[in-house]
mmCIF file of C-alpha atoms in Angstrom:
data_model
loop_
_atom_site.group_PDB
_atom_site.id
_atom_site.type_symbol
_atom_site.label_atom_id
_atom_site.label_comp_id
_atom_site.label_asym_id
_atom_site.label_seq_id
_atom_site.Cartn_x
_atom_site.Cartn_y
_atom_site.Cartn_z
ATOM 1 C CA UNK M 1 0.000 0.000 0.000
ATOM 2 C CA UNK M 2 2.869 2.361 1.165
ATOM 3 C CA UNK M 3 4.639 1.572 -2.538
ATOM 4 C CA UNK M 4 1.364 1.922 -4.573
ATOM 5 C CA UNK M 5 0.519 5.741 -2.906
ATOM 6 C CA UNK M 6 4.151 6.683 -3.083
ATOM 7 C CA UNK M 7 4.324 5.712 -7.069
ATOM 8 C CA UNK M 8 0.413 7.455 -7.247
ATOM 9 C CA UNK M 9 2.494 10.740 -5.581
ATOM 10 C CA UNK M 10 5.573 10.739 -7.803
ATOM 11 C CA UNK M 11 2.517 10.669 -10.914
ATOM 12 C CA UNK M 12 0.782 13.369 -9.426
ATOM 13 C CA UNK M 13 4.045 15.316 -8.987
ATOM 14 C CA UNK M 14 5.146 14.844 -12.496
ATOM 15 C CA UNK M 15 1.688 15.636 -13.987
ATOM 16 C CA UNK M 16 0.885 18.573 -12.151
ATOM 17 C CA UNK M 17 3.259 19.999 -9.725
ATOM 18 C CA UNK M 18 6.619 19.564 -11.465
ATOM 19 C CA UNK M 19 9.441 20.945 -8.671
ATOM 20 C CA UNK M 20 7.664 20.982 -5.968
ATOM 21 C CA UNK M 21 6.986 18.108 -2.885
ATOM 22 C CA UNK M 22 3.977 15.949 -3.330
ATOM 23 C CA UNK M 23 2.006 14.367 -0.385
ATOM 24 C CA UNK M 24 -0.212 11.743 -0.720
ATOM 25 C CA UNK M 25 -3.394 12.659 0.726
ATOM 26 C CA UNK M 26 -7.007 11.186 1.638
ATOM 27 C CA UNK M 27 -8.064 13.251 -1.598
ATOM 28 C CA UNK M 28 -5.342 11.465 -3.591
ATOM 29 C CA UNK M 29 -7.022 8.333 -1.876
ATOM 30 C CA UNK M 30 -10.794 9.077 -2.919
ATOM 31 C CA UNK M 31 -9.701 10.299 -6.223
ATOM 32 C CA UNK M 32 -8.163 6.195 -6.373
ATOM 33 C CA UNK M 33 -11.035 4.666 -5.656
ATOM 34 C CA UNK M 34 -12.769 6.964 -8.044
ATOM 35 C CA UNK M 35 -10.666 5.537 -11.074
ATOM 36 C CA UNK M 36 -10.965 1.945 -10.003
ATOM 37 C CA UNK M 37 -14.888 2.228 -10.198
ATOM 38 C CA UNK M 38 -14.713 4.287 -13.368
ATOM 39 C CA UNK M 39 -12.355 1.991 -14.983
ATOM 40 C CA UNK M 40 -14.959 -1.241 -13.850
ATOM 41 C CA UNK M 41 -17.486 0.965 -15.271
ATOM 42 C CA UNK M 42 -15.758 1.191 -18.449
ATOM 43 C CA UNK M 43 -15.128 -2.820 -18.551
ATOM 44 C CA UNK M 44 -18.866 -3.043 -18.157
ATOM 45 C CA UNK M 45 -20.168 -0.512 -20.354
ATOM 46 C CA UNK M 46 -21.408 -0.617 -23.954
ATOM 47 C CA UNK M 47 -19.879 2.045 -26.222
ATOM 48 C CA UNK M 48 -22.441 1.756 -29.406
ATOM 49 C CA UNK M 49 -25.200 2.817 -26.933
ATOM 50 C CA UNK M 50 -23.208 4.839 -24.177
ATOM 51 C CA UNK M 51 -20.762 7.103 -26.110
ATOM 52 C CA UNK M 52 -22.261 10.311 -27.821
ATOM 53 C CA UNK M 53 -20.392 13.143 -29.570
ATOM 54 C CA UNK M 54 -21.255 16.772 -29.200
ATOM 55 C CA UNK M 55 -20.001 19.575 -31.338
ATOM 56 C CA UNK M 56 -18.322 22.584 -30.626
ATOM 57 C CA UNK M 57 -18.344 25.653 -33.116
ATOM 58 C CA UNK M 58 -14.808 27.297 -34.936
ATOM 59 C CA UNK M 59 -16.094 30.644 -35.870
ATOM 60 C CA UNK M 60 -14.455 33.057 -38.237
ATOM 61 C CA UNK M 61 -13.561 35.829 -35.850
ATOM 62 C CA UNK M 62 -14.153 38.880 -38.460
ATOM 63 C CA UNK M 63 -18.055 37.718 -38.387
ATOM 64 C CA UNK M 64 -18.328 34.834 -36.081
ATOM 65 C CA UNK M 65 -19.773 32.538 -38.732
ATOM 66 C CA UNK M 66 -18.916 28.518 -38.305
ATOM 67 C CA UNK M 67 -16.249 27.270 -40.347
ATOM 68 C CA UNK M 68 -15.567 23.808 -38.438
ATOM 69 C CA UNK M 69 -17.062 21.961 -35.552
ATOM 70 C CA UNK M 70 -14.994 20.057 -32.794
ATOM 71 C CA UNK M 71 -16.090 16.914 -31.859
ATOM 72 C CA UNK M 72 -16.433 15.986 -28.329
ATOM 73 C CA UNK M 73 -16.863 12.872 -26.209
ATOM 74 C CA UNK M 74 -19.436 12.264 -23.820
ATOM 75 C CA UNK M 75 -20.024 9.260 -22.132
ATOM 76 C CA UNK M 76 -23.278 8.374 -19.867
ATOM 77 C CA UNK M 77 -23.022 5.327 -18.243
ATOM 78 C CA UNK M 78 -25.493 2.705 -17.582
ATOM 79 C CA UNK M 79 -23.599 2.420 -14.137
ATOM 80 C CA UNK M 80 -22.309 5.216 -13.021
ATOM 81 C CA UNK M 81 -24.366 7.939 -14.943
ATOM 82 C CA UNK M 82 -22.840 10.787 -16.684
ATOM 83 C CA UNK M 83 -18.768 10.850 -16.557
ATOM 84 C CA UNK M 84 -16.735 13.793 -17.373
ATOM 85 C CA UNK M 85 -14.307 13.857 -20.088
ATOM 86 C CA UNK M 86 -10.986 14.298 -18.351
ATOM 87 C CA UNK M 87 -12.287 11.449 -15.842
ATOM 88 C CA UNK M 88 -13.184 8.479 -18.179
ATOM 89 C CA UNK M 89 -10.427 8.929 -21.108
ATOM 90 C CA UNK M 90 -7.561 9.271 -19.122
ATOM 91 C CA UNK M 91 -8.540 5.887 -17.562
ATOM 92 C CA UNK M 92 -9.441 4.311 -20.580
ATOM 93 C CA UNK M 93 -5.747 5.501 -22.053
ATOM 94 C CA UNK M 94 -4.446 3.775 -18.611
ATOM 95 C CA UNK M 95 -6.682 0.407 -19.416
ATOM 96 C CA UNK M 96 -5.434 0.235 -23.279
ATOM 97 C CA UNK M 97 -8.930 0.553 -24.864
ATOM 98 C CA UNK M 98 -8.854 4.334 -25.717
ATOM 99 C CA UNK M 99 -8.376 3.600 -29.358
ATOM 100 C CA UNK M 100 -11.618 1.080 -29.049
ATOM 101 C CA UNK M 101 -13.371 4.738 -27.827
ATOM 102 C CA UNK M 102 -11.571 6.519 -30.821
ATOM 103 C CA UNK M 103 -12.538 4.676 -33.445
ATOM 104 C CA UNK M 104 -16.514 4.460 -32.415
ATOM 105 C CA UNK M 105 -16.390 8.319 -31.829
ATOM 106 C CA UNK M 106 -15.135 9.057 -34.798
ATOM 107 C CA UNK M 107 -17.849 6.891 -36.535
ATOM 108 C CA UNK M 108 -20.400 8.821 -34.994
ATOM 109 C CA UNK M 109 -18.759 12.238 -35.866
ATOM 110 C CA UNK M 110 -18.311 11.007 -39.234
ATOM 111 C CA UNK M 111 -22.178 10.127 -39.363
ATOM 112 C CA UNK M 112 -22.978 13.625 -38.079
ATOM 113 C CA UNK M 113 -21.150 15.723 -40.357
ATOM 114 C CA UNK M 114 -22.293 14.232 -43.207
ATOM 115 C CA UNK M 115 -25.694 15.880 -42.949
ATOM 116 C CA UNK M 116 -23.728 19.289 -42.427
ATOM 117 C CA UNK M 117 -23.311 22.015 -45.596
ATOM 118 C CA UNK M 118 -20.015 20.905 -47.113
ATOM 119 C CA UNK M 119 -17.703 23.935 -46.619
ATOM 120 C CA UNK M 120 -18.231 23.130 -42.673
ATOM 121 C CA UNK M 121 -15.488 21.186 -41.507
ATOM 122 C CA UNK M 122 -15.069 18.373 -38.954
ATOM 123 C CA UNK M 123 -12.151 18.593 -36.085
ATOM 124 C CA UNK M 124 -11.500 15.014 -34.255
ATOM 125 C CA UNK M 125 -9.439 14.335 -31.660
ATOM 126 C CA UNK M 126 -7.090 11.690 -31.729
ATOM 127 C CA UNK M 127 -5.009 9.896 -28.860
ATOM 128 C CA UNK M 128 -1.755 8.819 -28.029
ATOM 129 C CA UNK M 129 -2.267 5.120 -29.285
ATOM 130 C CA UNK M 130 -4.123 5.948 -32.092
ATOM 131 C CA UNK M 131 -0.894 7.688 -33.774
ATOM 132 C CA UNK M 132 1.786 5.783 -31.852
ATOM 133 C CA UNK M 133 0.956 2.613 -33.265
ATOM 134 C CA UNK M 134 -0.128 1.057 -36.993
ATOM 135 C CA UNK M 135 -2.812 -1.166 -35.582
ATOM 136 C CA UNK M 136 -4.311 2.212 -34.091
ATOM 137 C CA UNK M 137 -4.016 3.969 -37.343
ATOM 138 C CA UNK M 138 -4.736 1.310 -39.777
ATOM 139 C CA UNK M 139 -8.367 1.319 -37.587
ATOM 140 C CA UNK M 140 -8.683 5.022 -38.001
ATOM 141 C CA UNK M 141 -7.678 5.098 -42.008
ATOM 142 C CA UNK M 142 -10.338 2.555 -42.119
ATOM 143 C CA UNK M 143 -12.982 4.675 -40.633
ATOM 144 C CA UNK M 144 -12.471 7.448 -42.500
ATOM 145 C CA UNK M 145 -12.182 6.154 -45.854
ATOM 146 C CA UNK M 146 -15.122 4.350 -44.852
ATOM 147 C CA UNK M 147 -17.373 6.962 -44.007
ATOM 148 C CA UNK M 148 -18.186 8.175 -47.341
ATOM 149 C CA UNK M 149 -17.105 11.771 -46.384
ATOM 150 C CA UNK M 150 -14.438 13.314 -47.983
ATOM 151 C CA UNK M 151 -11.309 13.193 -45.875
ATOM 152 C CA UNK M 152 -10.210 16.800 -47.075
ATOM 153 C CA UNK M 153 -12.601 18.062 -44.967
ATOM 154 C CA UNK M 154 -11.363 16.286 -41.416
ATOM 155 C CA UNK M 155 -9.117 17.871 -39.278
ATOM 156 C CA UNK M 156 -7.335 15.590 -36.843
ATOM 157 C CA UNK M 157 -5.894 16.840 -33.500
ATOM 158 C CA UNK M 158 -2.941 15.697 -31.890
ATOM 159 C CA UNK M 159 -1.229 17.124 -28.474
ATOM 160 C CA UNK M 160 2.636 17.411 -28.104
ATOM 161 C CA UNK M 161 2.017 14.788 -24.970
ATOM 162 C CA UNK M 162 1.308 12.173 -27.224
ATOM 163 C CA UNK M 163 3.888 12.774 -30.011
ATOM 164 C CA UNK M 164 6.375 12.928 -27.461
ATOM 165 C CA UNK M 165 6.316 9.716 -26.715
ATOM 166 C CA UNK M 166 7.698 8.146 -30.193
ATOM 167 C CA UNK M 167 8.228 12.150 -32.394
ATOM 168 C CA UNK M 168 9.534 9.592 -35.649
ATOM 169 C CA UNK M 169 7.155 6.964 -35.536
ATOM 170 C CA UNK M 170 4.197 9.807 -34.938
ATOM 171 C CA UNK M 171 5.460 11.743 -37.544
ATOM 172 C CA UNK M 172 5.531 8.644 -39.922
ATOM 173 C CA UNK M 173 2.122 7.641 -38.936
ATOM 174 C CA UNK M 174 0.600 11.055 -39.003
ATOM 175 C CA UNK M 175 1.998 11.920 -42.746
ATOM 176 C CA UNK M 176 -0.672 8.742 -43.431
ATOM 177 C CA UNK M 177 -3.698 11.092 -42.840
ATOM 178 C CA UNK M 178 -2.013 13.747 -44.370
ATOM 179 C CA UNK M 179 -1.597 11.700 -48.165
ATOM 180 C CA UNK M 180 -5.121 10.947 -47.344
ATOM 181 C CA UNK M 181 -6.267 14.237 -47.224
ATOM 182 C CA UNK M 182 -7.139 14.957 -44.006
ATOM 183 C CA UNK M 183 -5.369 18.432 -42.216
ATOM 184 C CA UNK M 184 -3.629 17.753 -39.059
ATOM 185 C CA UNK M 185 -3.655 20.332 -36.220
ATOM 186 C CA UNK M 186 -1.215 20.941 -33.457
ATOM 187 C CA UNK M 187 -3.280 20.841 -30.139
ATOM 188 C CA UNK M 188 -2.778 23.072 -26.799
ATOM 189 C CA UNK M 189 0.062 24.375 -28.775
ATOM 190 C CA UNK M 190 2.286 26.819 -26.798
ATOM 191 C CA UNK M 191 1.773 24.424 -23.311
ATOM 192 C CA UNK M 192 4.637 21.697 -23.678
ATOM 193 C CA UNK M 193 8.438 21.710 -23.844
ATOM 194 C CA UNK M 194 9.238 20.992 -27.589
ATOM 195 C CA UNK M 195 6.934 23.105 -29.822
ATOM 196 C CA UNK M 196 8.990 24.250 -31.903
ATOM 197 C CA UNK M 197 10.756 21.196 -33.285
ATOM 198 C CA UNK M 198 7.051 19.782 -33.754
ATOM 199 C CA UNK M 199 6.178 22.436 -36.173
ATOM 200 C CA UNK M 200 9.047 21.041 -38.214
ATOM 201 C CA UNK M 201 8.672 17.122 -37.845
ATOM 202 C CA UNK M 202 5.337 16.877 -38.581
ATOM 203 C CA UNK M 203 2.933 17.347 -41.408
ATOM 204 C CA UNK M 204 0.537 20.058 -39.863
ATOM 205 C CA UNK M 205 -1.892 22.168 -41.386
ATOM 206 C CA UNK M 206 -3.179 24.174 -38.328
ATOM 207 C CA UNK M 207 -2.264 24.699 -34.532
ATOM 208 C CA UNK M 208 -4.563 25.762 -31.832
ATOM 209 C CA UNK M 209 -3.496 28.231 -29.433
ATOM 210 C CA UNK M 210 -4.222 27.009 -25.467
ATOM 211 C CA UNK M 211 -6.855 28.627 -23.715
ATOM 212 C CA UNK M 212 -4.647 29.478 -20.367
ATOM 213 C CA UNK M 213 -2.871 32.414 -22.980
ATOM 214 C CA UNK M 214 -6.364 33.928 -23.159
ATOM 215 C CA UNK M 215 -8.329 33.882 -20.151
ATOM 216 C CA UNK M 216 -6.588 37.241 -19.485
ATOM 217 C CA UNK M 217 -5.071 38.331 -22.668
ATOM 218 C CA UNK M 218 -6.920 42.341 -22.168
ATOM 219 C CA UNK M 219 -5.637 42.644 -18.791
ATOM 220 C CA UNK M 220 -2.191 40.936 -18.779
ATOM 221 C CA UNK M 221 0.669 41.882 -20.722
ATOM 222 C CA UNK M 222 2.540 38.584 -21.100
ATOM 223 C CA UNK M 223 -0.069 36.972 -22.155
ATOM 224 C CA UNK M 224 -1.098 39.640 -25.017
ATOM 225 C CA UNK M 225 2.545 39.165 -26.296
ATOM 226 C CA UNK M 226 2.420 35.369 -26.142
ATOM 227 C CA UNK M 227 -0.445 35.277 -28.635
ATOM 228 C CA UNK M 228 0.810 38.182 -30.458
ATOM 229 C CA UNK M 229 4.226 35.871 -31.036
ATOM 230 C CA UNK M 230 2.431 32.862 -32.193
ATOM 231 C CA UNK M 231 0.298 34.464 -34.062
ATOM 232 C CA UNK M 232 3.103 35.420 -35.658
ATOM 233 C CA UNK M 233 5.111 32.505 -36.072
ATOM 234 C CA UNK M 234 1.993 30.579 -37.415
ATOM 235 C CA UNK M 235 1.643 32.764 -39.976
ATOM 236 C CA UNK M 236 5.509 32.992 -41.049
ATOM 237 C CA UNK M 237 4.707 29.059 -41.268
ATOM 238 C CA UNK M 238 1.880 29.617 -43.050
ATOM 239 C CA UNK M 239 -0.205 27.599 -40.500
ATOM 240 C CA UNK M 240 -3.661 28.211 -40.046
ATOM 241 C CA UNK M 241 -4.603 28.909 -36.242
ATOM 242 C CA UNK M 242 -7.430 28.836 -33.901
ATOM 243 C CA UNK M 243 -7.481 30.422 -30.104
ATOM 244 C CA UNK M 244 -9.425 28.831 -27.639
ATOM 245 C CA UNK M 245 -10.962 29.588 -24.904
ATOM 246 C CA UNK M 246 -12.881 32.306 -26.580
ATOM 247 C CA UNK M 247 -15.673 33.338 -23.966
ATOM 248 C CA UNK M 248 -16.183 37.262 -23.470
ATOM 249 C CA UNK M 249 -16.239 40.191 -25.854
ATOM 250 C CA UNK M 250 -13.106 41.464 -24.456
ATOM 251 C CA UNK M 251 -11.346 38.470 -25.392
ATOM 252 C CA UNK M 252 -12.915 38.497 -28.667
ATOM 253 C CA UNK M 253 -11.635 42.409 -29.539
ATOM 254 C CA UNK M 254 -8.101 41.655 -28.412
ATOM 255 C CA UNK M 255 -7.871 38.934 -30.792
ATOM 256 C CA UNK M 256 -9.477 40.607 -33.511
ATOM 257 C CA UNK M 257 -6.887 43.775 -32.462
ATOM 258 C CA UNK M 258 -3.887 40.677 -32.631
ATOM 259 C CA UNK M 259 -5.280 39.394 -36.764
ATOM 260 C CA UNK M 260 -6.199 36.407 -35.316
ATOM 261 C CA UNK M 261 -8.704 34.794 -37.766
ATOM 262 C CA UNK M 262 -10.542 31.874 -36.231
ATOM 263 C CA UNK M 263 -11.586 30.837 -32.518
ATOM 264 C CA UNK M 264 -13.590 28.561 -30.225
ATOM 265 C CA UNK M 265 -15.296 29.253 -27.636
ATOM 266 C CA UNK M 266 -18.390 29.482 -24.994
ATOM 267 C CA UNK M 267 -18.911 33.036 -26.768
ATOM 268 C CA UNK M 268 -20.271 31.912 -29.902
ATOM 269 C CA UNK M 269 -21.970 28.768 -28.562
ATOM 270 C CA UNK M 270 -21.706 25.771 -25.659
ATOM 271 C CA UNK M 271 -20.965 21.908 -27.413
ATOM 272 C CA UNK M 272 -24.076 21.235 -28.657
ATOM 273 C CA UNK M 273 -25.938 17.967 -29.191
ATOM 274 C CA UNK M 274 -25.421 16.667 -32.707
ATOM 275 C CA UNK M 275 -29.552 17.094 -33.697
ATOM 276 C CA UNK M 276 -29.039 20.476 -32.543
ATOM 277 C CA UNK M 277 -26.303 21.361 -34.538
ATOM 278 C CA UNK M 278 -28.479 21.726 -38.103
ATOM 279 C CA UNK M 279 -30.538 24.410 -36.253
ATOM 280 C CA UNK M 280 -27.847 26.363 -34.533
ATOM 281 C CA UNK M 281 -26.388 26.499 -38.559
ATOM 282 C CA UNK M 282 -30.025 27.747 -39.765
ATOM 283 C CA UNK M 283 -29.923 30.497 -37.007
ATOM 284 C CA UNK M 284 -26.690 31.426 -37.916
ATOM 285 C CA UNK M 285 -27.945 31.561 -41.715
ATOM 286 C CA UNK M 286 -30.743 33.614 -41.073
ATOM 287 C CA UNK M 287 -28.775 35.863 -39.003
ATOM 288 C CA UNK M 288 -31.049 35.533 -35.856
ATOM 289 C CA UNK M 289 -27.732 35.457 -33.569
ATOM 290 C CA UNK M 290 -26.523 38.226 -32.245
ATOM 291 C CA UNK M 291 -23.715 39.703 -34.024
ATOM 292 C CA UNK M 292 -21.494 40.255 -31.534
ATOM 293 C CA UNK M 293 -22.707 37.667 -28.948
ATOM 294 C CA UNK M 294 -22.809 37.703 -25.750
ATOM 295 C CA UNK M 295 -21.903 34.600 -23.215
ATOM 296 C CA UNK M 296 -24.540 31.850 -23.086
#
């Protein structure tokens, strides 16, 4: 017991509080038996009926209008009821099945934007094992050729976490959905420890900026010129870019100030179920949405 908390510490320490000591605690403990019953949840559950997707809107920032949708997971399960995100796929990366997850996800995404106008593209996450090995891949190639949608318009997100762990083989795998057709886009770029040299090993078409640069971007100065830089260097690179974390008109004028041309955020809309996603498009159409809109 003494070994397992110690080794759950040193995680915990390396995850989140590089530098500094790390105590186990009795929240360390309850957040244990937290995973353990999510990750029997997940052995138990069925992922046809139980996983859902919701969409997220990428707005052109000059007039807000949609250009691409995010897809996100959602999982309610039969056991345990609805489980968030950053609980139930970092266990199912511990367990090994993520890629199982992945490639059902992705179906459904695929199914959904199908029924969207074709200039609206589709962004899907994709994790660690799904570009770190050729059985993950070869399942996600499948899907998507598959789907009857054409791959141009996919955008597939990687983070810098998971292309760390094997930066040839990634590259190697990713420059398969790249001769597909599919663009490939730089996640939470600007928050790990070898940007830089990722922009040059791999095939990307896009990075998005991290959400933690903008939360304060009108009020602090580092983090105006920290956007303002990569802003910069994207479009030296002739990257395209979107900025998260998008969620008041203040952050919205500073970006527009910065030539920032695309974001996502709670501004312009909250994920949205995919049968609601045809009628947020019609309002947008019609122009029924505020202009400049305020946070919902």
């Amino acid at each position: 017991s003494l070994y397992e908390h110690a080794d759950y510490a040193l995680y915990q320490g390396k995850r989140e509080r590089r530098g500094t000591v790390t105590l186990f605690s009795e929240k360390d403990k309850a957040q244990i038996r937290r995973n353990a019953n999510i990750e029997q949840a997940l052995r138990l559950a069925d992922f046809d009926r139980e996983l859902s997707v919701f969409f997220q809107p990428i707005v052109r920032l000059e007039d807000c209008q949609p250009i691409a949708f995010e897809a996100l997971a959602r999982w309610h399960s039969a056991v345990k009821g609805t489980v968030a995100p950053m609980e139930f796929i970092p266990a199912a990366e511990r367990m090994g099945i993520i890629n199982q997850l992945s490639v059902i996800l992705l179906k459904k995404a695929l199914q959904a934007a199908a029924t969207w106008p074709s200039e609206i593209r589709l962004s899907f996450n994709l994790s660690a094992n799904d570009i770190n090995t050729s059985e993950g891949m070869a399942q996600i190639v499948q899907v998507i050729t598959h789907s009857g949608m054409c791959p141009s318009r996919l955008d597939l997100e990687i983070t810098e976490t998971a292309v760390l762990q094997d930066l040839e083989k990634s590259s190697q795998l990713v420059s398969t959905l790249r001769q597909l057709g599919c663009g490939i886009t730089l996640d939470d770029f600007g928050t790990g420890y070898a940007s830089l040299s990722h922009l040059h090993a791999l095939p990307l078409t896009r990075i998005k900026i991290d959400k933690s640069f903008v939360a304060d971007i009108e009020h602090n100065a580092v983090s105006h010129k920290i956007v303002k830089s990569l802003l910069a260097l994207t479009h030296d690179m002739q990257l395209a870019c979107v900025v998260e974390g998008v969620e008041t008109p203040a952050h919205l004028q500073s970006l527009r100030e910065l030539g920032a041309l695309y974001g996502q955020g709670y501004l312009f809309s909250v994920p949205l179920a995919a049968e609601q996603v045809q009628a947020w498009l019609a309002a947008q159409q019609a122009g029924t949405l505020q202009r400049e809109p305020s946070l919902r």
